[in-house]
PDB file of C-alpha atoms in Angstrom:
ATOM      1  CA  MET A  21      13.957  13.472 -23.693  1.00 43.00           C
ATOM      2  CA  LYS A  22      12.819  14.487 -20.190  1.00 47.00           C
ATOM      3  CA  ASN A  23       9.203  14.215 -19.191  1.00 50.00           C
ATOM      4  CA  SER A  24       7.930  17.660 -18.178  1.00 52.00           C
ATOM      5  CA  THR A  25       4.856  16.281 -16.369  1.00 52.00           C
ATOM      6  CA  PRO A  26       5.105  16.875 -12.580  1.00 58.00           C
ATOM      7  CA  ARG A  27       5.058  13.722 -10.452  1.00 54.00           C
ATOM      8  CA  GLY A  28       1.734  14.619  -8.799  1.00 57.00           C
ATOM      9  CA  GLU A  29       0.018  14.987 -12.200  1.00 62.00           C
ATOM     10  CA  LEU A  30       1.583  11.733 -13.374  1.00 54.00           C
ATOM     11  CA  VAL A  31       0.089   9.916 -10.368  1.00 55.00           C
ATOM     12  CA  LYS A  32      -3.368  11.373 -11.122  1.00 58.00           C
ATOM     13  CA  GLU A  33      -2.960  10.391 -14.787  1.00 57.00           C
ATOM     14  CA  ILE A  34      -2.107   6.813 -13.882  1.00 52.00           C
ATOM     15  CA  GLN A  35      -4.951   6.647 -11.374  1.00 54.00           C
ATOM     16  CA  THR A  36      -7.597   7.892 -13.829  1.00 55.00           C
ATOM     17  CA  ASP A  37      -6.412   6.192 -17.044  1.00 51.00           C
ATOM     18  CA  ALA A  38      -5.454   2.773 -15.719  1.00 50.00           C
ATOM     19  CA  ARG A  39      -7.425   2.248 -12.512  1.00 51.00           C
ATOM     20  CA  HIS A  40      -9.239  -0.765 -13.940  1.00 52.00           C
ATOM     21  CA  ASP A  41      -5.893  -2.485 -14.687  1.00 56.00           C
ATOM     22  CA  LEU A  42      -4.494  -2.049 -11.161  1.00 62.00           C
ATOM     23  CA  ASP A  43      -4.545  -4.649  -8.461  1.00 71.00           C
ATOM     24  CA  ALA A  44      -5.367  -3.581  -4.901  1.00 72.00           C
ATOM     25  CA  GLN A  45      -1.725  -3.438  -3.783  1.00 69.00           C
ATOM     26  CA  SER A  46      -0.644  -1.167  -6.656  1.00 72.00           C
ATOM     27  CA  GLU A  47      -3.636   1.065  -6.101  1.00 73.00           C
ATOM     28  CA  GLY A  48      -2.719   1.282  -2.404  1.00 69.00           C
ATOM     29  CA  PHE A  49       0.830   2.383  -3.248  1.00 64.00           C
ATOM     30  CA  LEU A  50      -0.456   4.982  -5.724  1.00 69.00           C
ATOM     31  CA  ASN A  51      -2.780   6.350  -3.034  1.00 68.00           C
ATOM     32  CA  LEU A  52       0.171   6.586  -0.612  1.00 66.00           C
ATOM     33  CA  LEU A  53       2.183   8.426  -3.267  1.00 69.00           C
ATOM     34  CA  SER A  54      -0.617  10.940  -3.861  1.00 67.00           C
ATOM     35  CA  GLN A  55      -1.005  11.436  -0.085  1.00 64.00           C
ATOM     36  CA  GLU A  56       2.732  12.109   0.143  1.00 68.00           C
ATOM     37  CA  GLN A  57       2.421  14.734  -2.598  1.00 66.00           C
ATOM     38  CA  LEU A  58      -0.448  16.375  -0.696  1.00 67.00           C
ATOM     39  CA  VAL A  59       1.615  16.467   2.515  1.00 63.00           C
ATOM     40  CA  ARG A  60       4.542  18.077   0.687  1.00 70.00           C
ATOM     41  CA  THR A  61       2.308  21.033  -0.268  1.00 72.00           C
ATOM     42  CA  HIS A  62       2.300  21.992   3.451  1.00 74.00           C
ATOM     43  CA  LYS A  63       6.069  22.543   3.425  1.00 81.00           C
ATOM     44  CA  VAL A  64       7.049  25.801   5.149  1.00 85.00           C
ATOM     45  CA  PRO A  65       9.380  27.950   3.000  1.00 87.00           C
ATOM     46  CA  GLY A  66      12.746  29.214   4.248  1.00 89.00           C
ATOM     47  CA  VAL A  67      13.204  26.851   7.201  1.00 90.00           C
ATOM     48  CA  LYS A  68      16.768  26.855   8.587  1.00 94.00           C
ATOM     49  CA  SER A  69      16.009  25.665  12.135  1.00 94.00           C
ATOM     50  CA  VAL A  70      13.408  23.252  13.514  1.00 95.00           C
ATOM     51  CA  LEU A  71      12.500  22.733  17.175  1.00 94.00           C
ATOM     52  CA  VAL A  72      10.755  19.455  18.047  1.00 93.00           C
ATOM     53  CA  VAL A  73       9.054  19.155  21.446  1.00 91.00           C
ATOM     54  CA  LEU A  74       8.744  15.453  22.265  1.00 88.00           C
ATOM     55  CA  SER A  75       5.654  13.875  23.794  1.00 83.00           C
ATOM     56  CA  SER A  76       6.107  12.619  27.347  1.00 79.00           C
ATOM     57  CA  ARG A  77       3.355  10.035  26.895  1.00 75.00           C
ATOM     58  CA  GLY A  78       4.911   7.958  24.133  1.00 75.00           C
ATOM     59  CA  MET A  79       7.994   8.374  21.973  1.00 78.00           C
ATOM     60  CA  VAL A  80       7.068   6.670  18.734  1.00 78.00           C
ATOM     61  CA  PHE A  81      10.153   7.850  16.841  1.00 82.00           C
ATOM     62  CA  ASP A  82      13.582   8.223  18.390  1.00 85.00           C
ATOM     63  CA  THR A  83      15.389  11.553  18.011  1.00 88.00           C
ATOM     64  CA  GLU A  84      17.670  10.384  15.192  1.00 91.00           C
ATOM     65  CA  SER A  85      14.816   9.029  13.064  1.00 88.00           C
ATOM     66  CA  LEU A  86      12.886  12.266  13.650  1.00 90.00           C
ATOM     67  CA  ARG A  87      15.968  14.267  12.659  1.00 92.00           C
ATOM     68  CA  GLN A  88      16.287  12.220   9.465  1.00 91.00           C
ATOM     69  CA  LYS A  89      12.599  12.710   8.569  1.00 89.00           C
ATOM     70  CA  VAL A  90      12.832  16.473   9.142  1.00 91.00           C
ATOM     71  CA  LEU A  91      16.056  16.753   7.116  1.00 92.00           C
ATOM     72  CA  LEU A  92      14.516  14.910   4.147  1.00 88.00           C
ATOM     73  CA  THR A  93      11.987  17.758   3.860  1.00 88.00           C
ATOM     74  CA  TYR A  94      14.182  20.613   5.146  1.00 91.00           C
ATOM     75  CA  PRO A  95      17.760  19.601   4.163  1.00 90.00           C
ATOM     76  CA  GLU A  96      19.343  22.915   5.201  1.00 91.00           C
ATOM     77  CA  ALA A  97      17.764  22.985   8.665  1.00 92.00           C
ATOM     78  CA  LYS A  98      19.317  22.335  12.057  1.00 94.00           C
ATOM     79  CA  VAL A  99      17.068  20.209  14.269  1.00 95.00           C
ATOM     80  CA  TYR A 100      16.770  20.743  18.030  1.00 95.00           C
ATOM     81  CA  PHE A 101      14.846  18.718  20.610  1.00 94.00           C
ATOM     82  CA  LEU A 102      13.119  19.625  23.865  1.00 91.00           C
ATOM     83  CA  THR A 103      11.274  17.516  26.411  1.00 87.00           C
ATOM     84  CA  THR A 104       7.732  18.447  27.380  1.00 84.00           C
ATOM     85  CA  ILE A 105       9.029  20.206  30.501  1.00 82.00           C
ATOM     86  CA  GLY A 106      11.579  22.251  28.543  1.00 84.00           C
ATOM     87  CA  LYS A 107      14.895  20.382  28.909  1.00 88.00           C
ATOM     88  CA  ALA A 108      17.105  20.362  25.818  1.00 88.00           C
ATOM     89  CA  ILE A 109      18.161  16.986  24.414  1.00 90.00           C
ATOM     90  CA  GLY A 110      21.618  17.208  22.874  1.00 86.00           C
ATOM     91  CA  THR A 111      22.436  20.605  21.363  1.00 87.00           C
ATOM     92  CA  PRO A 112      21.192  23.663  23.316  1.00 91.00           C
ATOM     93  CA  VAL A 113      18.137  25.262  21.726  1.00 91.00           C
ATOM     94  CA  PRO A 114      18.516  28.758  20.193  1.00 92.00           C
ATOM     95  CA  LYS A 115      16.235  31.624  21.213  1.00 93.00           C
ATOM     96  CA  GLN A 116      14.573  31.780  17.781  1.00 94.00           C
ATOM     97  CA  VAL A 117      13.653  29.013  15.309  1.00 94.00           C
ATOM     98  CA  ASP A 118      11.817  28.969  12.003  1.00 94.00           C
ATOM     99  CA  LEU A 119       9.550  25.978  12.678  1.00 94.00           C
ATOM    100  CA  LEU A 120       8.162  24.519  15.904  1.00 93.00           C
ATOM    101  CA  ILE A 121       6.726  20.983  15.898  1.00 93.00           C
ATOM    102  CA  ASP A 122       5.105  20.349  19.273  1.00 91.00           C
ATOM    103  CA  PHE A 123       4.068  16.757  20.074  1.00 88.00           C
ATOM    104  CA  THR A 124       2.863  17.677  23.581  1.00 85.00           C
ATOM    105  CA  GLY A 125      -0.481  15.957  24.027  1.00 81.00           C
ATOM    106  CA  PRO A 126      -3.491  16.492  26.279  1.00 77.00           C
ATOM    107  CA  GLY A 127      -2.841  15.804  29.955  1.00 75.00           C
ATOM    108  CA  GLN A 128       0.933  16.186  29.725  1.00 76.00           C
ATOM    109  CA  ARG A 129       2.204  18.523  32.422  1.00 75.00           C
ATOM    110  CA  GLN A 130       3.570  21.909  31.444  1.00 75.00           C
ATOM    111  CA  GLY A 131       3.760  25.395  32.868  1.00 74.00           C
ATOM    112  CA  TRP A 132       0.765  27.644  32.197  1.00 79.00           C
ATOM    113  CA  PHE A 133       2.570  29.953  29.780  1.00 84.00           C
ATOM    114  CA  TYR A 134       5.026  27.452  28.281  1.00 84.00           C
ATOM    115  CA  ALA A 135       3.031  27.205  25.037  1.00 84.00           C
ATOM    116  CA  ARG A 136       3.193  30.998  24.655  1.00 89.00           C
ATOM    117  CA  LYS A 137       6.948  30.905  25.260  1.00 91.00           C
ATOM    118  CA  LEU A 138       7.356  28.231  22.561  1.00 89.00           C
ATOM    119  CA  ARG A 139       5.169  30.244  20.182  1.00 91.00           C
ATOM    120  CA  SER A 140       7.235  33.387  20.718  1.00 93.00           C
ATOM    121  CA  MET A 141      10.380  31.431  19.773  1.00 92.00           C
ATOM    122  CA  ALA A 142       9.053  30.214  16.391  1.00 93.00           C
ATOM    123  CA  ARG A 143       8.114  31.851  13.122  1.00 94.00           C
ATOM    124  CA  VAL A 144       5.663  28.994  12.395  1.00 93.00           C
ATOM    125  CA  ALA A 145       4.199  26.798  15.165  1.00 93.00           C
ATOM    126  CA  ILE A 146       2.471  23.458  14.597  1.00 92.00           C
ATOM    127  CA  GLY A 147       1.293  21.107  17.318  1.00 90.00           C
ATOM    128  CA  ARG A 148      -1.541  19.392  19.127  1.00 87.00           C
ATOM    129  CA  ASN A 149      -4.500  21.080  20.775  1.00 84.00           C
ATOM    130  CA  ALA A 150      -3.379  20.152  24.285  1.00 77.00           C
ATOM    131  CA  GLY A 151      -4.972  23.125  26.001  1.00 71.00           C
ATOM    132  CA  LEU A 152      -3.019  26.118  27.304  1.00 67.00           C
ATOM    133  CA  PHE A 153      -4.327  28.279  24.417  1.00 76.00           C
ATOM    134  CA  ARG A 154      -2.506  26.291  21.697  1.00 81.00           C
ATOM    135  CA  ALA A 155      -5.500  26.266  19.318  1.00 81.00           C
ATOM    136  CA  LYS A 156      -5.501  30.074  19.280  1.00 86.00           C
ATOM    137  CA  ILE A 157      -1.779  30.830  19.318  1.00 89.00           C
ATOM    138  CA  TYR A 158      -0.338  28.058  17.089  1.00 90.00           C
ATOM    139  CA  ASP A 159      -0.618  28.321  13.312  1.00 89.00           C
ATOM    140  CA  GLN A 160      -2.015  24.782  13.016  1.00 88.00           C
ATOM    141  CA  CYS A 161      -3.216  22.300  15.626  1.00 88.00           C
ATOM    142  CA  PHE A 162      -4.271  18.671  15.477  1.00 86.00           C
ATOM    143  CA  ASP A 163      -7.252  18.195  17.785  1.00 83.00           C
ATOM    144  CA  ASP A 164      -6.982  14.809  19.534  1.00 75.00           C
ATOM    145  CA  LYS A 165     -10.384  15.147  21.203  1.00 75.00           C
ATOM    146  CA  ALA A 166     -12.230  15.878  17.960  1.00 73.00           C
ATOM    147  CA  LYS A 167     -10.661  12.813  16.289  1.00 67.00           C
ATOM    148  CA  LEU A 168     -10.859  10.565  19.378  1.00 65.00           C
ATOM    149  CA  LYS A 169     -13.348   8.068  17.910  1.00 72.00           C
ATOM    150  CA  ASP A 170     -11.085   7.559  14.854  1.00 72.00           C
ATOM    151  CA  LEU A 171      -7.926   6.983  16.914  1.00 72.00           C
ATOM    152  CA  PRO A 172      -6.762   3.540  18.111  1.00 71.00           C
ATOM    153  CA  ARG A 173      -7.273   2.648  21.782  1.00 76.00           C
ATOM    154  CA  ASP A 174      -3.693   1.456  22.089  1.00 77.00           C
ATOM    155  CA  LEU A 175      -1.555   4.291  23.498  1.00 75.00           C
ATOM    156  CA  LEU A 176       1.430   3.853  21.166  1.00 81.00           C
ATOM    157  CA  GLY A 177      -0.833   3.267  18.166  1.00 80.00           C
ATOM    158  CA  ARG A 178      -2.699   6.494  18.958  1.00 82.00           C
ATOM    159  CA  GLU A 179       0.543   8.449  19.458  1.00 82.00           C
ATOM    160  CA  ARG A 180       1.949   7.072  16.194  1.00 85.00           C
ATOM    161  CA  LEU A 181      -1.100   8.182  14.229  1.00 85.00           C
ATOM    162  CA  VAL A 182      -1.306  11.627  15.874  1.00 86.00           C
ATOM    163  CA  GLN A 183       2.417  12.331  15.528  1.00 87.00           C
ATOM    164  CA  LYS A 184       2.263  11.387  11.825  1.00 88.00           C
ATOM    165  CA  GLN A 185      -0.597  13.872  11.413  1.00 88.00           C
ATOM    166  CA  VAL A 186       1.348  16.636  13.159  1.00 89.00           C
ATOM    167  CA  LEU A 187       4.378  15.937  10.944  1.00 90.00           C
ATOM    168  CA  ALA A 188       2.104  16.034   7.880  1.00 88.00           C
ATOM    169  CA  MET A 189       0.897  19.515   8.913  1.00 88.00           C
ATOM    170  CA  ALA A 190       4.561  20.554   8.861  1.00 88.00           C
ATOM    171  CA  GLY A 191       4.983  19.144   5.329  1.00 88.00           C
ATOM    172  CA  ILE A 192       6.952  16.084   6.476  1.00 87.00           C
ATOM    173  CA  PRO A 193       5.603  12.884   4.885  1.00 83.00           C
ATOM    174  CA  MET A 194       6.074   9.539   6.570  1.00 76.00           C
ATOM    175  CA  ALA A 195       7.533   6.883   4.295  1.00 61.00           C
ATOM    176  CA  GLN A 196       5.320   3.813   4.233  1.00 53.00           C
ATOM    177  CA  HIS A 197       8.010   1.453   2.941  1.00 50.00           C
ATOM    178  CA  GLY A 198       8.314  -0.337   6.273  1.00 50.00           C
ATOM    179  CA  ASP A 199       4.657  -1.329   6.459  1.00 52.00           C
ATOM    180  CA  LEU A 200       3.792  -4.989   5.958  1.00 54.00           C
ATOM    181  CA  THR A 201       2.201  -5.968   2.674  1.00 60.00           C
ATOM    182  CA  PRO A 202      -0.076  -8.987   2.169  1.00 66.00           C
ATOM    183  CA  ASP A 203       1.688 -12.333   1.789  1.00 69.00           C
ATOM    184  CA  THR A 204       1.338 -13.392  -1.857  1.00 72.00           C
ATOM    185  CA  GLY A 205       3.765 -16.327  -1.675  1.00 72.00           C
ATOM    186  CA  LYS A 206       1.021 -18.942  -2.135  1.00 74.00           C
ATOM    187  CA  THR A 207      -0.954 -17.148  -4.825  1.00 76.00           C
ATOM    188  CA  ILE A 208       1.689 -15.445  -6.982  1.00 73.00           C
ATOM    189  CA  ALA A 209       2.249 -18.559  -9.103  1.00 71.00           C
ATOM    190  CA  LEU A 210      -1.446 -18.626 -10.011  1.00 72.00           C
ATOM    191  CA  ASP A 211      -1.078 -15.277 -11.752  1.00 72.00           C
ATOM    192  CA  LEU A 212       1.883 -16.357 -13.915  1.00 72.00           C
ATOM    193  CA  PRO A 213       1.324 -17.614 -17.459  1.00 74.00           C
ATOM    194  CA  SER A 214       1.527 -21.366 -17.785  1.00 72.00           C
ATOM    195  CA  LEU A 215       4.852 -22.823 -18.943  1.00 65.00           C
ATOM    196  CA  LYS A 216       4.819 -24.539 -22.310  1.00 60.00           C
ATOM    197  CA  ARG A 217       7.210 -27.281 -23.223  1.00 64.00           C
ATOM    198  CA  THR A 218       9.064 -26.692 -26.454  1.00 57.00           C
TER     199      THR A 218
END
């Protein structure tokens, strides 16, 4: 018999009913799962083509890993890449796309009306508030300056966090499976029941 409860409701059920029985690591993974569900609610319907404008300050994800992340959320989409100054990487970019993900950050050089050109190409535009009217013309913008005190000082760490947030606005969750977990090698045996000789 199939369970008809949606996964998001199941996570909430587990969190409320059994929170006292969870260790910190399990609770952390449940929180990540609920965050992933929240990100997926931002998914844009009917996306067949995605244009990603890469940041010139720091490339946290290579093009193939970005393509894979986009295709996990939008499996029918074709993914195109542009540099900050407008050069295509790989396949030439079409004149119209369904979704624009712009990683161009503050202080990265671009033409005055390049943001408007990108916006006119896309049905939905998501990016960073890097000036050049993006906050007004894009559908959603992540504001680096407003979140500056919460961002790491390290350049790549800051870019990683900001680019994850921009992807989340586009409904693309970042899998946390590669993150390091606490080393429990020395303490795991303490949690096991004692062995009895028979």
